[in-house]
PDB file of C-alpha atoms and ligand atoms in Angstrom:
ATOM      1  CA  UNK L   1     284.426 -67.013  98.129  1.00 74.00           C
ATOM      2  CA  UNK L   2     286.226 -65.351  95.561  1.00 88.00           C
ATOM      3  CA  UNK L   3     284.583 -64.642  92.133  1.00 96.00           C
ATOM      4  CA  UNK L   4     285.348 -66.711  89.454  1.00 97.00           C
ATOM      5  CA  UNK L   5     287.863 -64.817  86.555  1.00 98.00           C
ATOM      6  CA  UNK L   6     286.261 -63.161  83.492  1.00 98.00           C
ATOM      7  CA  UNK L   7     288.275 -61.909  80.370  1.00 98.00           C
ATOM      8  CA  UNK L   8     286.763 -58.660  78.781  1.00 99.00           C
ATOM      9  CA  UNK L   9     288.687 -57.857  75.760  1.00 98.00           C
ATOM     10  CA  UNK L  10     288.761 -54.280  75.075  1.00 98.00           C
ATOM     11  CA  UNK L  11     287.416 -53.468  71.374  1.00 98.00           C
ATOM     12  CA  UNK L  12     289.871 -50.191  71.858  1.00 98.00           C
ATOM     13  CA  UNK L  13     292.518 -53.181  70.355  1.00 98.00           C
ATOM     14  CA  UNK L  14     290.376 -54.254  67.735  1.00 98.00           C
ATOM     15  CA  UNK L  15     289.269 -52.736  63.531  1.00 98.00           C
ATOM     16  CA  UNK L  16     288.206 -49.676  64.409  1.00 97.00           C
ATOM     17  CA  UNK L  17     286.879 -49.700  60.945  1.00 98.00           C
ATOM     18  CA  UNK L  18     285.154 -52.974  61.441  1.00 98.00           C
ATOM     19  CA  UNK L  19     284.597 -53.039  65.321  1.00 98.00           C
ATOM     20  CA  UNK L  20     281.355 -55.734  64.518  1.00 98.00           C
ATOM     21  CA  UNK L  21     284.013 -58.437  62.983  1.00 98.00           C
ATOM     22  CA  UNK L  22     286.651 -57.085  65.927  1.00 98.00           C
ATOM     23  CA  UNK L  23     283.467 -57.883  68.332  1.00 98.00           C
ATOM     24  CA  UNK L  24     282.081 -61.331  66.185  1.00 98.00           C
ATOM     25  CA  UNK L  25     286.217 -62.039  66.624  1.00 98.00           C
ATOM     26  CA  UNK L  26     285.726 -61.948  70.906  1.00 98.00           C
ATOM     27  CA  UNK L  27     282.866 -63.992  70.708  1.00 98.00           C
ATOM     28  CA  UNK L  28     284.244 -66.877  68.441  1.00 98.00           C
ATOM     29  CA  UNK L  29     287.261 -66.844  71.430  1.00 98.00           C
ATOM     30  CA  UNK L  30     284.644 -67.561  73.630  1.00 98.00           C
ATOM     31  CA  UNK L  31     285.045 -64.322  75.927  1.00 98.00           C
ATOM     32  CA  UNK L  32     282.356 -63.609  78.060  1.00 98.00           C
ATOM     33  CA  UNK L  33     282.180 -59.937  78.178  1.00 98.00           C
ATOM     34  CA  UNK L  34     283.295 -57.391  75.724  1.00 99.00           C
ATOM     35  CA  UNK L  35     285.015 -53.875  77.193  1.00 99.00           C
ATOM     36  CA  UNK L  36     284.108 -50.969  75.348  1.00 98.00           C
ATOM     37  CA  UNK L  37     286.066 -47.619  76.375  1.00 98.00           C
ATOM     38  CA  UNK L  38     283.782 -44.336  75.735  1.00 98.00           C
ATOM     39  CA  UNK L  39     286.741 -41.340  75.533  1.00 98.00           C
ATOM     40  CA  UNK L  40     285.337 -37.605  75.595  1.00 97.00           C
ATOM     41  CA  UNK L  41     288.418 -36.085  74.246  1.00 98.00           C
ATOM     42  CA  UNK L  42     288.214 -33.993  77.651  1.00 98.00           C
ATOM     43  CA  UNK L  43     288.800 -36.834  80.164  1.00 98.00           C
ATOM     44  CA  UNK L  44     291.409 -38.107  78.752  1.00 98.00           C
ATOM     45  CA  UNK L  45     293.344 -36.744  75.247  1.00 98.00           C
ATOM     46  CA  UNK L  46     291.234 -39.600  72.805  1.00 98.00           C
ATOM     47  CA  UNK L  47     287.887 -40.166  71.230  1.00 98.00           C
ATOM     48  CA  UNK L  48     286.911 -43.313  70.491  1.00 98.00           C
ATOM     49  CA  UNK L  49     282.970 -44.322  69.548  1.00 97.00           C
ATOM     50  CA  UNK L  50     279.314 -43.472  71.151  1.00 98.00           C
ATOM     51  CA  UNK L  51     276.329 -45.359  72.028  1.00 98.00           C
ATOM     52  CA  UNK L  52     275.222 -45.697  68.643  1.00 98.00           C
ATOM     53  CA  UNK L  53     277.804 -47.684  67.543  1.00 98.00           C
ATOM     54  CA  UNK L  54     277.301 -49.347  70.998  1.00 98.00           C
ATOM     55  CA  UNK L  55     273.799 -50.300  69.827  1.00 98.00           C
ATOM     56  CA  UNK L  56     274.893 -51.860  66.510  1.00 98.00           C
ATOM     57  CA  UNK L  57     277.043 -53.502  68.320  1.00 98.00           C
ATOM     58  CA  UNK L  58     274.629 -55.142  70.924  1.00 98.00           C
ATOM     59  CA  UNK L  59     273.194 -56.632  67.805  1.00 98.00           C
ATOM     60  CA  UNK L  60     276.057 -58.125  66.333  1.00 98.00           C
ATOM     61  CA  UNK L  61     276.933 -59.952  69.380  1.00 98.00           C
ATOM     62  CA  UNK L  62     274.304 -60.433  71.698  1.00 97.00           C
ATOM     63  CA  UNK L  63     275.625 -63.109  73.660  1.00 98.00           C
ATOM     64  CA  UNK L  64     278.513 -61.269  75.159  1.00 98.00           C
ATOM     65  CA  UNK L  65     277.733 -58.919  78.319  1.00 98.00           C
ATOM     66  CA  UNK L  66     278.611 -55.186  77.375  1.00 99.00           C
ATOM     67  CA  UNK L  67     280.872 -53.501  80.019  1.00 99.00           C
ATOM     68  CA  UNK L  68     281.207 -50.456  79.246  1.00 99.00           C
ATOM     69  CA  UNK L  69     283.816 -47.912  80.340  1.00 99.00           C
ATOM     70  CA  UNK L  70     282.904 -43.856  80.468  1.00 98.00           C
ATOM     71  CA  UNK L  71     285.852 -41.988  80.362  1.00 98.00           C
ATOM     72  CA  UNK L  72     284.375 -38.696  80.428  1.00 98.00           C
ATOM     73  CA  UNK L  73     284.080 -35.570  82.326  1.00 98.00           C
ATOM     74  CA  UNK L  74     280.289 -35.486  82.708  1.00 98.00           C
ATOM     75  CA  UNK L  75     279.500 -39.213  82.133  1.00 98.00           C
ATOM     76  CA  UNK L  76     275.896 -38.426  84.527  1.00 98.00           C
ATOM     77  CA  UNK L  77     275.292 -37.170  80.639  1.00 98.00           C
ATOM     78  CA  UNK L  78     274.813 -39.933  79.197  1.00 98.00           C
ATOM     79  CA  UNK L  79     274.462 -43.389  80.993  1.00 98.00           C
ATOM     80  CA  UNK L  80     270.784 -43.011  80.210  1.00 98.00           C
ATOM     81  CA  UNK L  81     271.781 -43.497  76.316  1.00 98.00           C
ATOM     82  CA  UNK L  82     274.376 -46.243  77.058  1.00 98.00           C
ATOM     83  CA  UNK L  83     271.992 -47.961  78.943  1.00 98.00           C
ATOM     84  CA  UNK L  84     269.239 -47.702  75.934  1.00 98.00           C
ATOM     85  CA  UNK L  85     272.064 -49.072  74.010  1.00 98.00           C
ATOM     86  CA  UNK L  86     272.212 -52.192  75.928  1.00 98.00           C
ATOM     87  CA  UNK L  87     275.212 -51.499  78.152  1.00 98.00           C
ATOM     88  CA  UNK L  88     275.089 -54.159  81.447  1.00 98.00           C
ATOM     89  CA  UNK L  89     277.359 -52.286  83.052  1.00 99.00           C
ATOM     90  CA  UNK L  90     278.493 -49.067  83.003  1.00 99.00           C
ATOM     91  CA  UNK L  91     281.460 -47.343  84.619  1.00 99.00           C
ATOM     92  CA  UNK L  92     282.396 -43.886  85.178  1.00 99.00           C
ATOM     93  CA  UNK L  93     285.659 -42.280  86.852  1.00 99.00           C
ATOM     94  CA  UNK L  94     285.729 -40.908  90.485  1.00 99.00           C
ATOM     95  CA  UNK L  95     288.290 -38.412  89.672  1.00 98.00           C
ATOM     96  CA  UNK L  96     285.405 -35.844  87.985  1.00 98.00           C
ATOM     97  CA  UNK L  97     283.680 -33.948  90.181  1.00 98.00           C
ATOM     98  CA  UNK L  98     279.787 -35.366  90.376  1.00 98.00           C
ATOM     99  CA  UNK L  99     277.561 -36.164  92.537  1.00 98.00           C
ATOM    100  CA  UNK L 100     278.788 -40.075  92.300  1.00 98.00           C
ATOM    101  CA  UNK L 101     276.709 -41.976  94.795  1.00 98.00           C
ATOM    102  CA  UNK L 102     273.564 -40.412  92.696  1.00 98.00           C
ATOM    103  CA  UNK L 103     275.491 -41.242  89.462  1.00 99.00           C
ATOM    104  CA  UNK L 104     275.541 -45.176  90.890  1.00 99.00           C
ATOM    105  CA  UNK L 105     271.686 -45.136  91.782  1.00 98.00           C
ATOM    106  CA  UNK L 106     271.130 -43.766  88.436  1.00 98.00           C
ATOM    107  CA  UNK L 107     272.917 -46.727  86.640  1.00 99.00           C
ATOM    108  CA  UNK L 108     271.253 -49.343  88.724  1.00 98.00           C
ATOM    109  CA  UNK L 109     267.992 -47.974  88.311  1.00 98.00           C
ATOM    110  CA  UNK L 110     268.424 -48.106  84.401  1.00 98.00           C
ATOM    111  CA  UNK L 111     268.998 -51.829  84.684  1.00 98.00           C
ATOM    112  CA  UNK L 112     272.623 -51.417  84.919  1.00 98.00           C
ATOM    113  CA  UNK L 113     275.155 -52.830  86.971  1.00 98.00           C
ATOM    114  CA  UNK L 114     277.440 -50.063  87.943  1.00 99.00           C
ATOM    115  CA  UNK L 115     281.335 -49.601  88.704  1.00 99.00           C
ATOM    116  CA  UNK L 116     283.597 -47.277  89.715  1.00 99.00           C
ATOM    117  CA  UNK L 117     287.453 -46.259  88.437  1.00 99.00           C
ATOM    118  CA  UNK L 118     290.355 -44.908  89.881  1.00 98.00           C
ATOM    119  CA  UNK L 119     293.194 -43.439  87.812  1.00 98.00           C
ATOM    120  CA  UNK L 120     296.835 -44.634  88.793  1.00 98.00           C
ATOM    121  CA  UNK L 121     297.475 -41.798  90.540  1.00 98.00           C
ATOM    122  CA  UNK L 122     294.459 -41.827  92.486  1.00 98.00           C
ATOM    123  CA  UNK L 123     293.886 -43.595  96.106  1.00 98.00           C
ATOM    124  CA  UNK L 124     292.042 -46.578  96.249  1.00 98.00           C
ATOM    125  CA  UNK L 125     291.147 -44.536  99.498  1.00 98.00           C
ATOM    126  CA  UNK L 126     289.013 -41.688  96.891  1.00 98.00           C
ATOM    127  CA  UNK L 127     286.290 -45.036  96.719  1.00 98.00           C
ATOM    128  CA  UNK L 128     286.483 -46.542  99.795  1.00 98.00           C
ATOM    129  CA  UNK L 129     283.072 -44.135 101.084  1.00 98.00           C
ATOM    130  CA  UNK L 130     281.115 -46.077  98.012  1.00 98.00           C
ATOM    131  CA  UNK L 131     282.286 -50.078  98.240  1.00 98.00           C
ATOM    132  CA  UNK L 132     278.865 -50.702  99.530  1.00 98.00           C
ATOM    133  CA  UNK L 133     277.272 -48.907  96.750  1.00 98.00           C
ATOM    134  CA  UNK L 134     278.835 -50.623  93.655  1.00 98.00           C
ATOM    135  CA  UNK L 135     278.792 -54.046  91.673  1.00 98.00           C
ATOM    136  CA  UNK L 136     282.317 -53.298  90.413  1.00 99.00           C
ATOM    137  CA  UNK L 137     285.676 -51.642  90.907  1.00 99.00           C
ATOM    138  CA  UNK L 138     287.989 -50.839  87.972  1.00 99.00           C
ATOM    139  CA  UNK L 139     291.849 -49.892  88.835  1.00 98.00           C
ATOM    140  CA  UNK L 140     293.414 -48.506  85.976  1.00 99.00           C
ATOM    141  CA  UNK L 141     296.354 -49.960  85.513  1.00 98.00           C
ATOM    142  CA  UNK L 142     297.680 -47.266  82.669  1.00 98.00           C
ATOM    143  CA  UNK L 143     297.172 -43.495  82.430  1.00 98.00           C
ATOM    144  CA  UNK L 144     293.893 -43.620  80.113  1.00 98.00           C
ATOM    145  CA  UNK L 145     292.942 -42.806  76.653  1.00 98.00           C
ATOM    146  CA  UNK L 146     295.153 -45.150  74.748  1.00 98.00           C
ATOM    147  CA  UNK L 147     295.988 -48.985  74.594  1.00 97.00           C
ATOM    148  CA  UNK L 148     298.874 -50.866  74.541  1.00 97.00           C
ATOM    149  CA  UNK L 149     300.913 -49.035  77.135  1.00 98.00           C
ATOM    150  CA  UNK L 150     303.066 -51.044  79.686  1.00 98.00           C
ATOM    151  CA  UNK L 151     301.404 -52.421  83.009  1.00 98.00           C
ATOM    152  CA  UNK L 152     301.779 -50.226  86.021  1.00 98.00           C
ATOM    153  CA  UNK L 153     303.393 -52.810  88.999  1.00 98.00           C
ATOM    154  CA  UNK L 154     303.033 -49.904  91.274  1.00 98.00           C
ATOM    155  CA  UNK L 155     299.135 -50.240  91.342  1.00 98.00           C
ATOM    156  CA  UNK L 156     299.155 -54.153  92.594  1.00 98.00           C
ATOM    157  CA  UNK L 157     299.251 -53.024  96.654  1.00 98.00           C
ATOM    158  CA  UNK L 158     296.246 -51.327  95.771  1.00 98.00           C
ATOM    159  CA  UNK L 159     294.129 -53.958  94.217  1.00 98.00           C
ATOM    160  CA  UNK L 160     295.234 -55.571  97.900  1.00 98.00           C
ATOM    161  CA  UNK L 161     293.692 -52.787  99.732  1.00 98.00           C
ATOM    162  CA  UNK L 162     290.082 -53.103  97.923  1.00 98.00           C
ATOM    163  CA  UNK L 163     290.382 -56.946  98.135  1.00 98.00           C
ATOM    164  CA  UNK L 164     291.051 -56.666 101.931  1.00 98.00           C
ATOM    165  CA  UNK L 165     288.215 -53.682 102.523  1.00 98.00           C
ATOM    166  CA  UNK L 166     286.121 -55.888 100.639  1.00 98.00           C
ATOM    167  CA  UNK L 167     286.462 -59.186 102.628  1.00 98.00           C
ATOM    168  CA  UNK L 168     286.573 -57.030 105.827  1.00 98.00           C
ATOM    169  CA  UNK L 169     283.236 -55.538 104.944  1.00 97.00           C
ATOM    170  CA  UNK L 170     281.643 -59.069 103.154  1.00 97.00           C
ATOM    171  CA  UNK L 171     281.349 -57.016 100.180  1.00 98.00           C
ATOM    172  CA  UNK L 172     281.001 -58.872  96.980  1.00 97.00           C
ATOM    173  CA  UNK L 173     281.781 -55.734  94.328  1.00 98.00           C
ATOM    174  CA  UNK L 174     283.748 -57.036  91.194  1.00 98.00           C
ATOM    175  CA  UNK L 175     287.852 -55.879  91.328  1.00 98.00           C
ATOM    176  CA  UNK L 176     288.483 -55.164  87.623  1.00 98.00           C
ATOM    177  CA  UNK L 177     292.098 -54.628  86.171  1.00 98.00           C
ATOM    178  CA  UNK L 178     292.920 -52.387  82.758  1.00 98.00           C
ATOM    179  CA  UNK L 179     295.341 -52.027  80.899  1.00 98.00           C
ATOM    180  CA  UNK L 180     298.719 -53.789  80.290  1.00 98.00           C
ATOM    181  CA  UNK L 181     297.323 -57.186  81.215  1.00 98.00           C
ATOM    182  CA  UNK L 182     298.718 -59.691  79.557  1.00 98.00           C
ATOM    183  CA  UNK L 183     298.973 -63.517  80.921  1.00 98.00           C
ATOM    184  CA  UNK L 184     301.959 -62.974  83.298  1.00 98.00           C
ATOM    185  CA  UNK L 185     300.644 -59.003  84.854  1.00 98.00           C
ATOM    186  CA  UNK L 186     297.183 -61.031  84.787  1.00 98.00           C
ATOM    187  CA  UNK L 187     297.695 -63.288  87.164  1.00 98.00           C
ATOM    188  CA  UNK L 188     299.720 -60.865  89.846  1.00 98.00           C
ATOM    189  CA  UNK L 189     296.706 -58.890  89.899  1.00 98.00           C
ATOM    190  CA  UNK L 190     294.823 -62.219  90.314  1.00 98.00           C
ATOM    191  CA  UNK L 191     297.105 -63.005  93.504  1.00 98.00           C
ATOM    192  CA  UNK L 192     296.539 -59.433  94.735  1.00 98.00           C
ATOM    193  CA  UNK L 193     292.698 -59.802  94.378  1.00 98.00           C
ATOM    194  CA  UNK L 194     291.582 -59.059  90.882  1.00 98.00           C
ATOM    195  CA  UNK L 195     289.086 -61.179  89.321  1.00 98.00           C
ATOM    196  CA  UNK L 196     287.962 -59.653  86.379  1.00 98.00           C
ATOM    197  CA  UNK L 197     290.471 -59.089  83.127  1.00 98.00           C
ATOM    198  CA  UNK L 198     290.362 -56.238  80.456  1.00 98.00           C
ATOM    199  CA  UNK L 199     292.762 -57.316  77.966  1.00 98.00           C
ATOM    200  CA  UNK L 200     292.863 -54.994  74.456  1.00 98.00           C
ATOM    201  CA  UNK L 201     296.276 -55.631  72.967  1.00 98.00           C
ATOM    202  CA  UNK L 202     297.454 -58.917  74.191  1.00 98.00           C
ATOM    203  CA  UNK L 203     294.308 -60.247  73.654  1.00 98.00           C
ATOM    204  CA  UNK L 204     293.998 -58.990  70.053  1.00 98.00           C
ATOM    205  CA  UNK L 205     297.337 -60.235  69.410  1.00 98.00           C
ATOM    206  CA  UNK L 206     297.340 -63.634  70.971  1.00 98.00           C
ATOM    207  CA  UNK L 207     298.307 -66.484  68.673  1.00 98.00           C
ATOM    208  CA  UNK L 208     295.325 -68.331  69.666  1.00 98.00           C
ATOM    209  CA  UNK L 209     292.564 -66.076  71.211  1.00 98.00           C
ATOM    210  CA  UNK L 210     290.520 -69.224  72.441  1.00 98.00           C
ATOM    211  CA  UNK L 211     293.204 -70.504  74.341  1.00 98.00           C
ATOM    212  CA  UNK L 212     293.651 -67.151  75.451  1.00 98.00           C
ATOM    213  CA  UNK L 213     290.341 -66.704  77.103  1.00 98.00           C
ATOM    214  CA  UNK L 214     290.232 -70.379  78.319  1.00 98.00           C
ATOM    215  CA  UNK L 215     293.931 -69.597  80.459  1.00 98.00           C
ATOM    216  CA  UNK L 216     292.056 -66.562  81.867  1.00 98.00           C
ATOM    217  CA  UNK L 217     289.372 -68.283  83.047  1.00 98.00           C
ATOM    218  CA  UNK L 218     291.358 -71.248  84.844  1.00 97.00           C
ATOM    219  CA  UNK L 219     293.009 -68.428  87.208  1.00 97.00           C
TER     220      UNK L 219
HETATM  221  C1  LIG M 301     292.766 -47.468  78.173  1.00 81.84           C
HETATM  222  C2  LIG M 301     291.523 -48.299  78.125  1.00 81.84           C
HETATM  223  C3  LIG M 301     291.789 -49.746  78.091  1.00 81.84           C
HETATM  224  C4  LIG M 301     292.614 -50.210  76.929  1.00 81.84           C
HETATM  225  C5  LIG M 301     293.532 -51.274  77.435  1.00 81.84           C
HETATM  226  O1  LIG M 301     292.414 -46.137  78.292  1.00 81.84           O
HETATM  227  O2  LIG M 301     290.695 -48.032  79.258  1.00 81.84           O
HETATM  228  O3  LIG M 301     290.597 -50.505  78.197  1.00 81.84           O
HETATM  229  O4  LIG M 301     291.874 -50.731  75.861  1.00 81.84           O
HETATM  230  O5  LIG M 301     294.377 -51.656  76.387  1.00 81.84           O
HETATM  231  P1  LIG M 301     295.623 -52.596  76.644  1.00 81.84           P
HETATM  232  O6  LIG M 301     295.113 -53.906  77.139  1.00 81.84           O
HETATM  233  O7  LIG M 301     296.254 -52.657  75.284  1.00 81.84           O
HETATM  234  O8  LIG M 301     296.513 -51.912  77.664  1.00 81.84           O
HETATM  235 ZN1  LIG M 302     288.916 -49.422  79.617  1.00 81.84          ZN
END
């Protein structure tokens, strides 16, 4: 059975200034997670926000499920203090050199689910050791540090691959898509096998956000 479709809105899009109304604005929508992308400056050429503003956050909102998304070079730093924050999941990239199946442990032993990201130029091969391992997969979809950049097409035959390992292997990992979604790239990565929807820009811009998160949810 394939998992039902969840929007997370990426608060990257939102007031950086006011992130708790940007967050209290995902919630009224009706979105059941909220993304939240943690950038080192080293990882990838931006910094956004830390786990204390994660923690605030938690408070503002505390019906939406946190999934939070470590772009950094030594996230095994630091999912201990995302998780105090109140992170439910965390992510971290395969592309740094770690010891990642401990790194995956680590996070589900904090209470965590965990996940694991591939850059665009990276093969959805570089995971395919840890599918067992993991509660989520996250392809980018856009070189990361920075929102609103256009969908990469290219990546959709590998969102096909982890769909088919994972049926081959009855796994039941999450296939996560970011960045570029909007409704129409949404739903080819929802025919390819995706089933779970980071949206920063077009969701922040949507006319109507509710509707928005109600369309996601019917694919
Ligand atoms: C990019 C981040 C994304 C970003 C997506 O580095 O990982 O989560 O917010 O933004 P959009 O949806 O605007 O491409
Ligand atoms: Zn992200």
């Amino acid at each position: 059975m394939p998992h039902n479709s969840i929007l997370a809105p990426s608060l990257l899009a939102g007031q950086h200034a006011r992130l708790a109304e940007s967050a209290a604005q995902v919630a009224a929508a009706g979105a059941p997670w909220l993304h939240l992308d943690i950038m080192d400056g080293h990882f990838v050429p931006n910094l956004t926000f830390g786990p204390q503003m994660v923690a605030e956050l938690r408070r503002e909102v505390p019906g939406l499920f946190f999934d939070v998304h470590l772009m950094l070079d030594e996230p095994q730093r630091y999912a201990k203090a995302f998780a105090a924050a109140g992170a439910q999941l965390i992510s971290f990239h395969i592309e740094p050199s770690l010891d990642h199946r401990a790194l995956l442990a680590e996070i589900r032993a904090l209470g965590c689910l965990n996940g694991i990201v591939l850059n665009p130029d990276t093969p959805a091969e570089a995971v395919r050791h840890l599918l067992a391992d993991v509660d989520l997969v996250l392809v980018m979809t856009v070189q990361p540090g920075f929102g609103g950049q256009p969908f990469r097409r290219d990546m959709l035959p590998k969102f096909a691959q982890l769909d088919a390992w994972r049926r081959e292997q009855a796994l039941n990992f999450r296939l996560e898509v970011d960045g570029g979604v909007d409704l129409k790239t949404g739903v080819e990565c929802r025919a390819a096998g995706a089933d779970t929807f980071v949206a920063g820009t077009a969701f922040f811009k949507a006319p109507d956000r509710a509707s928005f998160v109600r369309e996601v949810s019917a694919w």
